[in-house]
CSV table of C-alpha atoms in Angstrom, one decimal:
chain,number,residue,atom,x,y,z
A,9,MET,CA,-0.1,0.0,-0.2
A,10,SER,CA,1.0,3.2,-0.8
A,11,SER,CA,2.5,6.0,2.2
A,12,LEU,CA,-0.4,8.1,1.3
A,13,ALA,CA,-3.0,5.4,0.8
A,14,ASP,CA,-1.8,4.8,4.3
A,15,THR,CA,-2.5,8.0,6.2
A,16,LEU,CA,-5.3,8.2,4.4
A,17,ASN,CA,-6.4,4.9,6.1
A,18,ALA,CA,-4.8,6.0,8.9
A,19,ASN,CA,-6.9,9.5,9.5
A,20,GLY,CA,-9.4,9.7,6.7
A,21,TYR,CA,-7.6,11.7,5.0
A,22,VAL,CA,-4.6,12.7,3.3
A,23,VAL,CA,-2.9,16.7,2.2
A,24,VAL,CA,-0.5,16.5,-0.6
A,25,ARG,CA,1.8,19.6,-0.9
A,26,GLY,CA,2.1,21.8,-3.6
A,27,ALA,CA,0.6,19.8,-6.3
A,28,VAL,CA,-0.5,22.3,-8.2
A,29,PRO,CA,1.8,24.7,-9.3
A,30,PRO,CA,1.3,29.0,-8.3
A,31,THR,CA,1.0,29.2,-11.9
A,32,LEU,CA,-2.1,27.1,-12.1
A,33,THR,CA,-4.2,28.0,-8.7
A,34,ALA,CA,-3.2,31.7,-9.4
A,35,ALA,CA,-5.2,31.2,-12.9
A,36,VAL,CA,-8.1,30.0,-11.7
A,37,VAL,CA,-8.5,32.6,-8.5
A,38,ALA,CA,-7.9,35.7,-12.3
A,39,ASP,CA,-10.9,34.0,-13.5
A,40,ILE,CA,-12.9,33.9,-10.6
A,41,GLU,CA,-11.7,37.9,-10.2
A,42,ASP,CA,-12.8,38.2,-14.1
A,43,HIS,CA,-15.6,35.4,-13.2
A,44,PHE,CA,-17.9,38.1,-10.9
A,45,GLY,CA,-16.2,41.7,-11.8
A,46,ARG,CA,-14.7,41.9,-8.8
A,47,SER,CA,-11.1,42.0,-7.0
A,48,VAL,CA,-11.2,39.2,-4.0
A,49,GLU,CA,-9.1,41.8,-2.1
A,50,ASP,CA,-12.0,44.2,-1.9
A,51,LEU,CA,-14.0,42.5,0.7
A,52,GLY,CA,-16.7,45.1,0.7
A,53,LYS,CA,-17.7,44.3,-2.6
A,54,TRP,CA,-18.4,40.7,-2.2
A,55,TYR,CA,-21.1,40.8,1.6
A,56,GLY,CA,-24.9,41.0,0.0
A,57,ASP,CA,-24.5,39.2,-3.4
A,58,PRO,CA,-27.1,36.6,-3.9
A,59,GLU,CA,-24.2,34.6,-6.3
A,60,VAL,CA,-21.8,34.9,-3.9
A,61,PRO,CA,-24.0,32.2,-0.6
A,62,PRO,CA,-22.9,31.7,2.8
A,63,LEU,CA,-21.3,28.6,2.5
A,64,GLY,CA,-19.6,29.6,-0.6
A,65,PHE,CA,-20.1,27.2,-3.1
A,66,ILE,CA,-20.6,28.8,-7.1
A,67,THR,CA,-23.0,25.6,-7.9
A,68,ASN,CA,-25.7,25.3,-10.4
A,69,GLU,CA,-28.3,25.7,-7.6
A,70,GLY,CA,-30.4,28.8,-7.0
A,71,GLN,CA,-31.7,31.5,-9.2
A,72,PHE,CA,-29.0,33.1,-9.1
A,73,ASN,CA,-25.2,31.8,-9.1
A,74,PRO,CA,-23.6,32.2,-11.0
A,75,ARG,CA,-21.9,28.6,-12.5
A,76,MET,CA,-18.3,28.0,-13.1
A,77,PHE,CA,-17.3,24.8,-14.2
A,78,HIS,CA,-15.2,24.6,-17.1
A,79,TYR,CA,-13.1,28.0,-17.2
A,80,PRO,CA,-9.8,26.5,-18.7
A,81,SER,CA,-7.9,27.3,-15.7
A,82,MET,CA,-10.2,25.1,-13.5
A,83,TRP,CA,-9.4,22.0,-16.6
A,84,ALA,CA,-5.7,22.5,-15.9
A,85,VAL,CA,-6.0,22.3,-12.2
A,86,ARG,CA,-7.7,18.7,-12.5
A,87,GLU,CA,-4.9,17.3,-15.7
A,88,HIS,CA,-2.3,18.7,-13.7
A,89,PRO,CA,-0.1,15.5,-13.8
A,90,ALA,CA,0.4,15.0,-9.4
A,91,VAL,CA,-3.3,16.2,-9.4
A,92,HIS,CA,-4.1,12.3,-11.2
A,93,ALA,CA,-0.8,10.6,-9.6
A,94,ALA,CA,-1.9,11.2,-5.8
A,95,PHE,CA,-5.3,10.3,-7.1
A,96,ALA,CA,-4.1,7.3,-9.0
A,97,GLU,CA,-1.5,6.5,-6.0
A,98,ILE,CA,-4.7,6.1,-3.3
A,99,LEU,CA,-6.9,4.0,-5.6
A,100,GLY,CA,-4.5,2.0,-7.4
A,101,THR,CA,-5.2,2.8,-10.6
A,102,PRO,CA,-4.2,5.3,-13.7
A,103,ALA,CA,-7.2,4.9,-15.5
A,104,LEU,CA,-9.9,7.3,-13.8
A,105,TRP,CA,-12.4,10.1,-14.5
A,106,VAL,CA,-12.3,13.1,-12.9
A,107,SER,CA,-14.9,15.3,-11.5
A,108,MET,CA,-16.4,18.5,-12.8
A,109,ALA,CA,-17.1,20.4,-9.9
A,110,ASN,CA,-17.1,23.7,-8.7
A,111,VAL,CA,-15.0,26.3,-6.5
A,112,CYS,CA,-15.7,27.7,-3.4
A,113,VAL,CA,-15.2,31.2,-2.7
A,114,LYS,CA,-16.2,31.7,1.3
A,115,LEU,CA,-16.0,34.8,2.9
A,116,PRO,CA,-15.3,36.0,6.4
A,117,THR,CA,-17.9,36.5,8.8
A,118,HIS,CA,-19.3,39.9,9.5
A,119,PRO,CA,-21.1,41.9,11.7
A,120,HIS,CA,-23.2,44.2,9.5
A,121,HIS,CA,-23.7,40.9,7.0
A,122,PRO,CA,-25.5,38.1,9.7
A,123,ASP,CA,-25.8,35.8,6.4
A,124,TYR,CA,-22.3,35.4,6.3
A,125,GLY,CA,-22.1,34.2,10.1
A,126,ARG,CA,-21.2,31.2,11.9
A,127,ASN,CA,-21.5,29.0,8.5
A,128,GLY,CA,-19.5,25.7,9.3
A,129,PHE,CA,-20.7,23.1,9.1
A,130,ILE,CA,-19.7,19.5,9.4
A,131,HIS,CA,-21.8,16.5,7.3
A,132,PHE,CA,-21.1,12.6,5.4
A,133,ASP,CA,-21.4,13.2,1.8
A,134,ARG,CA,-21.4,9.7,-0.2
A,135,LEU,CA,-22.5,7.4,2.0
A,136,ARG,CA,-25.6,5.8,1.0
A,137,TRP,CA,-27.5,6.1,4.3
A,138,SER,CA,-27.0,9.4,4.2
A,139,LEU,CA,-29.1,10.0,1.5
A,140,THR,CA,-32.0,9.3,4.1
A,141,LYS,CA,-34.1,12.5,4.5
A,142,PRO,CA,-33.8,14.6,7.9
A,143,GLY,CA,-36.1,12.4,10.4
A,144,GLU,CA,-35.9,9.5,8.7
A,145,PRO,CA,-34.9,6.3,10.4
A,146,VAL,CA,-31.4,5.1,8.9
A,147,ASP,CA,-31.9,2.7,6.9
A,148,ARG,CA,-28.7,0.1,9.0
A,149,SER,CA,-28.9,-2.4,6.3
A,150,LYS,CA,-27.0,-0.3,3.9
A,151,ASN,CA,-24.1,0.8,6.6
A,152,PRO,CA,-21.7,1.3,6.1
A,153,ASP,CA,-21.0,1.8,2.3
A,154,THR,CA,-17.8,0.0,1.9
A,155,GLY,CA,-16.8,1.7,-1.4
A,156,LEU,CA,-13.8,3.8,-1.7
A,157,PHE,CA,-15.0,6.7,-2.1
A,158,LEU,CA,-12.7,9.7,-2.5
A,159,SER,CA,-13.4,13.7,-2.3
A,160,GLY,CA,-10.7,16.4,-3.0
A,161,VAL,CA,-10.0,19.8,-2.9
A,162,VAL,CA,-7.3,22.0,-4.2
A,163,ALA,CA,-6.2,25.2,-2.0
A,164,LEU,CA,-6.6,28.0,-4.3
A,165,THR,CA,-4.8,30.8,-1.4
A,166,ASP,CA,-3.0,30.0,1.8
A,167,THR,CA,-5.3,28.6,4.0
A,168,GLU,CA,-5.1,29.1,7.7
A,169,ALA,CA,-6.9,27.4,10.3
A,170,ASP,CA,-9.4,29.8,11.1
A,171,MET,CA,-10.5,31.1,6.5
A,172,GLY,CA,-13.3,28.8,7.0
A,173,GLY,CA,-11.5,25.7,4.5
A,174,PHE,CA,-11.5,21.9,4.9
A,175,GLN,CA,-12.3,20.3,8.8
A,176,CYS,CA,-13.2,17.5,9.5
A,177,VAL,CA,-13.8,14.3,12.3
A,178,PRO,CA,-10.9,11.5,12.1
A,179,GLY,CA,-12.1,10.7,15.7
A,180,ILE,CA,-15.4,9.0,14.5
A,181,TYR,CA,-13.7,8.2,11.5
A,182,ARG,CA,-11.3,5.5,13.6
A,183,ARG,CA,-14.3,3.6,15.3
A,184,LEU,CA,-17.2,4.3,12.5
A,185,ASP,CA,-18.7,1.4,11.8
A,186,GLU,CA,-18.9,1.1,16.4
A,187,TRP,CA,-19.7,4.6,16.6
A,188,ILE,CA,-22.7,4.5,13.7
A,189,ALA,CA,-24.1,1.2,15.9
A,190,GLY,CA,-24.9,3.8,18.9
A,191,GLN,CA,-26.8,6.2,16.9
A,192,PRO,CA,-29.9,6.6,17.3
A,193,ASP,CA,-32.7,5.7,14.8
A,194,ASP,CA,-33.4,9.1,13.1
A,195,TRP,CA,-30.0,10.6,13.2
A,196,ASP,CA,-29.3,13.0,11.0
A,197,PRO,CA,-26.0,12.8,8.8
A,198,ARG,CA,-26.8,16.1,7.7
A,199,ASN,CA,-25.3,17.1,11.0
A,200,PRO,CA,-24.0,14.3,12.9
A,201,ASP,CA,-24.2,14.6,16.8
A,202,LEU,CA,-20.0,15.4,17.6
A,203,SER,CA,-20.4,14.8,21.6
A,204,GLY,CA,-16.8,13.7,22.8
A,205,HIS,CA,-15.3,14.7,19.7
A,206,ARG,CA,-12.8,17.2,18.7
A,207,ILE,CA,-13.0,19.0,15.0
A,208,THR,CA,-9.7,19.0,13.0
A,209,PRO,CA,-8.7,21.9,10.9
A,210,VAL,CA,-6.4,21.3,8.4
A,211,PRO,CA,-4.5,24.7,7.8
A,212,MET,CA,-3.4,24.4,4.0
A,213,ARG,CA,-1.2,26.3,1.6
A,214,ALA,CA,-1.6,27.5,-2.0
A,215,GLY,CA,-1.8,24.5,-4.3
A,216,ASP,CA,-2.5,21.9,-1.5
A,217,LEU,CA,-4.7,19.5,-2.3
A,218,CYS,CA,-6.6,17.1,0.0
A,219,ILE,CA,-7.8,14.3,-0.5
A,220,TRP,CA,-10.6,12.4,1.9
A,221,THR,CA,-13.1,9.4,1.9
A,222,THR,CA,-16.4,9.9,2.2
A,223,ARG,CA,-16.2,7.6,5.3
A,224,LEU,CA,-15.0,10.5,7.4
A,225,PRO,CA,-17.4,13.6,8.9
A,226,HIS,CA,-16.6,16.3,7.4
A,227,GLY,CA,-17.1,19.8,6.2
A,228,ASN,CA,-15.5,23.1,6.2
A,229,GLY,CA,-15.4,25.9,9.2
A,230,ASN,CA,-16.4,29.4,10.0
A,231,ASN,CA,-14.3,31.7,8.2
A,232,THR,CA,-13.5,34.3,11.3
A,233,SER,CA,-9.8,35.6,9.5
A,234,THR,CA,-10.5,39.0,7.2
A,235,ALA,CA,-9.6,37.0,4.0
A,236,ILE,CA,-11.7,34.9,1.6
A,237,ARG,CA,-11.4,31.1,1.4
A,238,LEU,CA,-11.2,30.3,-2.4
A,239,ALA,CA,-10.1,26.9,-3.3
A,240,GLN,CA,-11.5,24.8,-6.2
A,241,TYR,CA,-13.0,21.1,-5.8
A,242,VAL,CA,-12.1,18.1,-7.6
A,243,THR,CA,-12.5,14.1,-7.4
A,244,MET,CA,-10.9,11.7,-9.3
A,245,THR,CA,-12.8,7.4,-9.3
A,246,PRO,CA,-11.8,5.1,-11.5
A,247,ALA,CA,-13.5,5.2,-15.1
A,248,PRO,CA,-16.9,2.3,-14.9
A,249,VAL,CA,-15.6,0.5,-18.2
A,250,ASP,CA,-16.9,-2.1,-16.8
A,251,PHE,CA,-20.6,-0.5,-16.3
A,252,PRO,CA,-23.4,-1.1,-18.7
A,253,ASP,CA,-24.3,2.7,-18.9
A,254,TYR,CA,-20.3,2.9,-19.8
A,255,ASP,CA,-20.9,4.6,-22.9
A,256,GLU,CA,-23.9,6.7,-22.2
A,257,ARG,CA,-22.0,8.5,-19.3
A,258,ARG,CA,-19.0,9.0,-21.2
A,259,ALA,CA,-21.2,10.5,-24.4
A,260,ARG,CA,-23.4,12.5,-21.1
A,261,ARG,CA,-19.2,13.8,-19.8
A,262,ILE,CA,-18.3,14.7,-23.3
A,263,GLN,CA,-21.5,16.6,-23.5
A,264,SER,CA,-21.2,18.7,-20.5
A,265,TRP,CA,-17.1,20.2,-21.8
A,266,GLN,CA,-18.5,20.6,-25.0
A,267,THR,CA,-21.5,22.7,-24.0
A,268,ARG,CA,-20.2,24.2,-21.0
A,269,SER,CA,-22.7,22.8,-18.5
A,270,PRO,CA,-22.4,20.1,-15.2
A,271,LEU,CA,-23.7,17.3,-14.1
A,272,PRO,CA,-26.9,17.0,-14.2
A,273,THR,CA,-27.5,20.1,-16.2
A,274,PRO,CA,-31.2,21.8,-15.1
A,275,ALA,CA,-33.5,22.7,-18.2
A,276,ASP,CA,-33.0,25.7,-17.9
A,277,TYR,CA,-29.2,26.1,-17.7
A,278,HIS,CA,-27.6,28.8,-19.0
A,279,SER,CA,-23.9,30.3,-18.1
A,280,ARG,CA,-21.1,33.0,-19.2
A,281,GLU,CA,-19.3,29.4,-20.2
A,282,GLN,CA,-21.2,29.0,-22.6
A,283,SER,CA,-20.5,31.8,-24.6
A,284,PHE,CA,-16.5,30.7,-24.8
A,285,PRO,CA,-15.0,27.3,-26.5
A,286,PRO,CA,-15.2,24.3,-25.1
A,287,PRO,CA,-11.2,24.5,-23.0
A,288,PRO,CA,-8.1,22.8,-24.1
A,289,LEU,CA,-7.0,19.3,-23.0
A,290,SER,CA,-3.9,17.5,-22.7
A,291,GLY,CA,-3.2,14.1,-23.3
A,292,LEU,CA,-4.3,13.2,-20.0
A,293,GLY,CA,-6.9,16.0,-19.7
A,294,ARG,CA,-8.7,14.2,-22.8
A,295,LYS,CA,-8.4,10.7,-20.8
A,296,LEU,CA,-9.4,12.0,-17.9
A,297,LEU,CA,-13.2,13.3,-19.3
A,298,GLY,CA,-13.5,10.3,-21.2
A,299,LEU,CA,-13.1,11.6,-24.8
A,300,ASP,CA,-10.3,9.2,-25.4
A,301,GLU,CA,-10.4,5.7,-23.7
A,302,TRP,CA,-7.8,4.4,-21.3
A,303,GLY,CA,-6.2,1.6,-23.6
């Protein structure tokens, strides 16, 4: 087993220092500023904008969110060889597909903008039993998901412990099965009871890549600093070549890249990105998208 996999198995997460070079992270920051039409140094222009929700996730949800998924700078991060190498080492195969995920623009708390107050959280995301609705009994026949599913995030700027970056609870992860067995039937995986467990903030430098297993309770902290937290989410999974719907999945991914739209694509989707041509891809990027198949 690799050293990255050893660390991830022990703690639920691993940080790959300097995985993305400064030129690439700076390019994504510049595109964020251009996309929103304001500098990240000018904090006063960011508050109260419905396009920048308190949690900071710039996704395809909501009426106003500006969609950022397919800027060339974002693809340059996704296809960077060191990012691919980290996921390939952990997953044990180079034949991977990359996610087409969002960026994060998380503003500091502000006394005059209460909506941007305490916006930290801890949750489970990919586990099957996290998909139950709050208040409904947890189907223990599906606890826990035994597959290895990963998520990841790249810090676009230096992110100190007080900037609302990645945080997690390794203590629960290390005894997850026992911990789950002790939860009531109506417990909420989106808001787990953390009593007796310490939340661990994970400071990162620009270009660091944090990868975690979805069995790890995790989230983002409160940004109590004076700077915006900027990050790009990215993960990889083995290309599902043996799945019966492989060709359909591959076609949807290629269409997403061609049309600069997310997966899944809302019926009324529109974005500034759609006025641009499809972002260029390296040979590795073409395989990570699915445009070219792994040999």
